[in-house]
mmCIF file of C-alpha atoms in Angstrom:
data_model
loop_
_atom_site.group_PDB
_atom_site.id
_atom_site.type_symbol
_atom_site.label_atom_id
_atom_site.label_comp_id
_atom_site.label_asym_id
_atom_site.label_seq_id
_atom_site.Cartn_x
_atom_site.Cartn_y
_atom_site.Cartn_z
ATOM 1 C CA MET A 1 120.024 48.907 108.107
ATOM 2 C CA PRO A 2 120.220 50.741 111.443
ATOM 3 C CA GLY A 3 116.933 52.127 112.767
ATOM 4 C CA PHE A 4 118.001 55.785 112.795
ATOM 5 C CA VAL A 5 119.100 55.596 109.140
ATOM 6 C CA ARG A 6 115.747 54.057 108.214
ATOM 7 C CA LYS A 7 113.916 56.843 110.092
ATOM 8 C CA ILE A 8 115.945 59.506 108.224
ATOM 9 C CA LEU A 9 115.224 57.858 104.868
ATOM 10 C CA ILE A 10 111.523 57.583 105.726
ATOM 11 C CA PHE A 11 111.498 61.279 106.597
ATOM 12 C CA VAL A 12 113.339 62.308 103.407
ATOM 13 C CA THR A 13 111.283 60.123 101.076
ATOM 14 C CA GLY A 14 108.117 61.305 102.822
ATOM 15 C CA TYR A 15 108.391 64.493 100.792
ATOM 16 C CA ALA A 16 108.787 62.712 97.450
ATOM 17 C CA TRP A 17 105.162 63.386 96.633
ATOM 18 C CA LEU A 18 106.118 67.042 96.162
ATOM 19 C CA LEU A 19 108.434 66.045 93.328
ATOM 20 C CA LEU A 20 105.738 63.771 91.950
ATOM 21 C CA LEU A 21 103.430 66.804 91.719
ATOM 22 C CA ALA A 22 106.115 69.252 90.537
ATOM 23 C CA GLY A 23 106.888 67.302 87.362
ATOM 24 C CA PRO A 24 103.353 67.335 85.897
ATOM 25 C CA GLY A 25 102.942 70.900 87.211
ATOM 26 C CA LEU A 26 105.961 72.022 85.210
ATOM 27 C CA ILE A 27 104.598 70.285 82.117
ATOM 28 C CA GLY A 28 101.239 72.005 82.685
ATOM 29 C CA LEU A 29 102.978 75.378 82.999
ATOM 30 C CA SER A 30 104.813 74.736 79.753
ATOM 31 C CA VAL A 31 101.599 73.827 77.928
ATOM 32 C CA TYR A 32 99.750 76.846 79.390
ATOM 33 C CA SER A 33 102.495 79.309 78.438
ATOM 34 C CA GLY A 34 102.502 77.881 74.893
ATOM 35 C CA TRP A 35 98.718 78.245 74.677
ATOM 36 C CA LYS A 36 98.862 81.812 75.988
ATOM 37 C CA ALA A 37 101.492 82.759 73.394
ATOM 38 C CA GLU A 38 99.157 81.726 70.573
ATOM 39 C CA ASP A 39 97.204 84.473 68.790
ATOM 40 C CA GLY A 40 94.665 86.244 70.943
ATOM 41 C CA HIS A 41 95.302 84.596 74.314
ATOM 42 C CA ALA A 42 97.880 87.005 75.750
ATOM 43 C CA TYR A 43 95.671 90.088 75.645
ATOM 44 C CA VAL A 44 92.035 91.081 76.048
ATOM 45 C CA ALA A 45 89.936 92.023 73.029
ATOM 46 C CA ARG A 46 89.124 95.727 72.722
ATOM 47 C CA GLU A 47 85.375 95.009 73.097
ATOM 48 C CA SER A 48 85.912 93.360 76.502
ATOM 49 C CA LEU A 49 87.760 96.306 78.043
ATOM 50 C CA GLN A 50 86.176 98.836 80.397
ATOM 51 C CA THR A 51 86.185 102.537 79.623
ATOM 52 C CA VAL A 52 87.291 104.903 82.378
ATOM 53 C CA SER A 53 86.973 108.661 81.840
ATOM 54 C CA GLY A 54 87.975 111.481 84.116
ATOM 55 C CA THR A 55 90.800 113.724 85.252
ATOM 56 C CA VAL A 56 94.163 112.328 86.286
ATOM 57 C CA THR A 57 94.841 113.633 89.793
ATOM 58 C CA GLN A 58 98.190 111.959 90.406
ATOM 59 C CA ALA A 59 100.761 109.620 88.906
ATOM 60 C CA SER A 60 103.435 107.557 90.614
ATOM 61 C CA GLU A 61 105.983 104.849 89.985
ATOM 62 C CA VAL A 62 105.363 101.661 91.964
ATOM 63 C CA THR A 63 108.036 99.089 92.762
ATOM 64 C CA VAL A 64 106.915 95.693 94.042
ATOM 65 C CA LYS A 65 109.718 93.726 95.695
ATOM 66 C CA ARG A 66 109.369 90.018 96.161
ATOM 67 C CA LYS A 67 111.294 87.690 98.462
ATOM 68 C CA ARG A 68 113.440 86.489 95.632
ATOM 69 C CA ARG A 69 115.471 88.736 93.379
ATOM 70 C CA THR A 70 112.595 89.746 91.130
ATOM 71 C CA THR A 71 111.122 93.207 91.306
ATOM 72 C CA LYS A 72 108.266 94.524 89.255
ATOM 73 C CA LYS A 73 107.804 98.169 88.352
ATOM 74 C CA TYR A 74 104.825 99.938 86.866
ATOM 75 C CA TYR A 75 103.218 103.369 86.826
ATOM 76 C CA GLU A 76 99.960 104.069 88.586
ATOM 77 C CA ILE A 77 97.653 106.946 87.728
ATOM 78 C CA THR A 78 94.638 108.004 89.768
ATOM 79 C CA VAL A 79 91.635 108.979 87.654
ATOM 80 C CA GLN A 80 88.807 110.953 89.245
ATOM 81 C CA PRO A 81 85.629 110.395 87.185
ATOM 82 C CA ASP A 82 83.627 113.467 86.175
ATOM 83 C CA THR A 83 80.407 112.213 87.766
ATOM 84 C CA ALA A 84 79.735 113.600 91.236
ATOM 85 C CA GLY A 85 80.405 111.221 94.095
ATOM 86 C CA ALA A 86 82.223 108.672 91.943
ATOM 87 C CA GLU A 87 85.234 107.025 93.516
ATOM 88 C CA ALA A 88 88.700 107.602 92.043
ATOM 89 C CA ARG A 89 90.283 104.611 90.283
ATOM 90 C CA LYS A 90 93.927 103.671 90.263
ATOM 91 C CA LEU A 91 95.032 102.434 86.849
ATOM 92 C CA ARG A 92 98.228 100.508 86.088
ATOM 93 C CA ILE A 93 100.457 101.512 83.173
ATOM 94 C CA ASP A 94 103.348 99.314 82.052
ATOM 95 C CA HIS A 95 106.821 100.498 83.035
ATOM 96 C CA SER A 96 107.990 100.416 79.417
ATOM 97 C CA THR A 97 105.956 103.601 78.846
ATOM 98 C CA PRO A 98 108.186 106.709 79.012
ATOM 99 C CA GLN A 99 108.005 108.382 82.431
ATOM 100 C CA GLN A 100 107.622 111.843 80.878
ATOM 101 C CA LEU A 101 104.534 110.680 78.991
ATOM 102 C CA VAL A 102 102.934 109.406 82.219
ATOM 103 C CA SER A 103 103.785 112.567 84.185
ATOM 104 C CA ASN A 104 102.296 114.729 81.391
ATOM 105 C CA LEU A 105 98.912 113.068 82.063
ATOM 106 C CA ILE A 106 98.534 114.802 85.452
ATOM 107 C CA ASP A 107 95.597 117.281 85.449
ATOM 108 C CA GLU A 108 94.540 116.067 81.974
ATOM 109 C CA LYS A 109 91.092 114.743 81.071
ATOM 110 C CA VAL A 110 91.640 111.203 79.813
ATOM 111 C CA THR A 111 89.672 108.280 78.481
ATOM 112 C CA ALA A 112 91.290 104.916 79.165
ATOM 113 C CA LEU A 113 90.533 101.342 78.151
ATOM 114 C CA VAL A 114 91.395 99.057 81.072
ATOM 115 C CA ASP A 115 91.234 95.371 81.927
ATOM 116 C CA GLY A 116 89.361 95.261 85.231
ATOM 117 C CA SER A 117 90.194 91.576 85.714
ATOM 118 C CA ASP A 118 93.952 92.312 85.608
ATOM 119 C CA SER A 119 94.290 94.998 88.320
ATOM 120 C CA ASP A 120 93.025 97.756 85.992
ATOM 121 C CA LEU A 121 95.839 97.328 83.468
ATOM 122 C CA VAL A 122 95.709 100.162 80.926
ATOM 123 C CA TYR A 123 95.525 99.169 77.253
ATOM 124 C CA GLU A 124 94.850 102.581 75.747
ATOM 125 C CA VAL A 125 94.831 106.196 76.938
ATOM 126 C CA SER A 126 93.499 109.191 75.033
ATOM 127 C CA ALA A 127 93.907 112.802 76.164
ATOM 128 C CA ASP A 128 92.468 115.809 74.307
ATOM 129 C CA GLY A 129 91.328 113.536 71.494
ATOM 130 C CA ALA A 130 94.856 112.243 70.824
ATOM 131 C CA THR A 131 95.937 108.704 71.597
ATOM 132 C CA VAL A 132 98.779 108.754 74.130
ATOM 133 C CA ILE A 133 99.100 104.987 74.632
ATOM 134 C CA SER A 134 97.707 102.867 71.803
ATOM 135 C CA TYR A 135 95.869 99.581 72.097
ATOM 136 C CA ASP A 136 98.000 98.049 69.339
ATOM 137 C CA THR A 137 101.258 98.871 71.150
ATOM 138 C CA THR A 138 99.975 97.306 74.371
ATOM 139 C CA LYS A 139 98.720 94.257 72.482
ATOM 140 C CA GLN A 140 102.107 93.753 70.800
ATOM 141 C CA ARG A 141 103.941 94.109 74.134
ATOM 142 C CA LEU A 142 101.698 91.548 75.869
ATOM 143 C CA GLN A 143 102.057 89.154 72.934
ATOM 144 C CA ALA A 144 105.864 89.520 73.030
ATOM 145 C CA GLU A 145 105.932 88.879 76.801
ATOM 146 C CA ALA A 146 103.801 85.741 76.367
ATOM 147 C CA ALA A 147 106.029 84.500 73.532
ATOM 148 C CA SER A 148 109.140 85.064 75.660
ATOM 149 C CA SER A 149 107.596 83.165 78.575
ATOM 150 C CA ALA A 150 106.542 80.316 76.277
ATOM 151 C CA GLN A 151 110.030 80.115 74.820
ATOM 152 C CA SER A 152 111.623 79.831 78.254
ATOM 153 C CA PHE A 153 109.267 76.994 79.265
ATOM 154 C CA SER A 154 109.076 75.119 75.971
ATOM 155 C CA GLY A 155 112.614 73.823 75.628
ATOM 156 C CA ALA A 156 113.471 70.146 75.654
ATOM 157 C CA GLY A 157 115.418 70.701 78.862
ATOM 158 C CA THR A 158 112.240 71.748 80.670
ATOM 159 C CA TRP A 159 110.403 68.630 79.550
ATOM 160 C CA ILE A 160 113.324 66.357 80.449
ATOM 161 C CA PHE A 161 113.595 68.010 83.873
ATOM 162 C CA ALA A 162 109.829 67.617 84.435
ATOM 163 C CA ILE A 163 109.949 63.929 83.497
ATOM 164 C CA LEU A 164 112.986 63.426 85.728
ATOM 165 C CA LEU A 165 111.176 65.104 88.645
ATOM 166 C CA THR A 166 108.174 62.841 88.104
ATOM 167 C CA LEU A 167 110.307 59.685 87.989
ATOM 168 C CA VAL A 168 112.347 60.649 91.064
ATOM 169 C CA GLY A 169 109.120 61.511 92.900
ATOM 170 C CA ALA A 170 107.513 58.189 91.971
ATOM 171 C CA ALA A 171 110.639 56.298 93.066
ATOM 172 C CA GLY A 172 110.666 58.246 96.332
ATOM 173 C CA VAL A 173 107.013 57.467 97.071
ATOM 174 C CA TRP A 174 107.598 53.781 96.281
ATOM 175 C CA SER A 175 110.749 53.733 98.482
ATOM 176 C CA ASN A 176 108.882 55.442 101.289
ATOM 177 C CA ARG A 177 106.192 52.748 101.270
ATOM 178 C CA LYS A 178 108.809 49.969 101.267
ATOM 179 C CA LEU A 179 110.793 51.634 104.076
ATOM 180 C CA ARG A 180 107.660 52.112 106.199
ATOM 181 C CA ALA A 181 106.678 48.473 105.693
ATOM 182 C CA ALA A 182 110.208 47.344 106.647
ATOM 183 C CA ASP A 183 110.145 49.600 109.717
ATOM 184 C CA GLU A 184 106.791 48.217 110.850
ATOM 185 C CA ALA A 185 108.040 44.644 110.344
ATOM 186 C CA HIS A 186 111.209 45.470 112.321
ATOM 187 C CA GLN A 187 109.158 46.991 115.172
ATOM 188 C CA LEU A 188 106.822 43.970 115.266
ATOM 189 C CA ALA A 189 109.789 41.602 115.333
ATOM 190 C CA ALA A 190 111.386 43.593 118.172
ATOM 191 C CA ALA A 191 108.155 43.512 120.224
#
């Protein structure tokens, strides 16, 4: 085998370890999404949520664009707590909520249940004693999203692809070691 071809193959197979890691990573993602879709893992229990009370000073629609085709939209409301000197909090509301409902919250006194560990995601909003966004609706939406994600990662095709990636990665790492050993032997013989 010519030396330049060997060098190219060594370079290409040098990245086989990425495939060797991607296969088990994909399997791990599949297992995690299945676990999250089980009862109670996709949402936070009502007792663990933080309560935020105050007046909504503004509401806006936020669009997050990523490098790839995906975009994420959500509503953001700013709540000014009633206590003096307290800092306003920006709370995230899912985009599936009707825009009119979110805009009607401006200048209203609200009490919201939020998940502080998930960028202040709103689970429930009450204004004037009436529930505007219910905890149960949010819980069902999060459970449905987790089930959809689990379904997309749990197919046999995903597992076959992950196993194939692992095998190709292992073969690439093994080939890389053999090619490096052959290249060193060739260089020693030439010297």
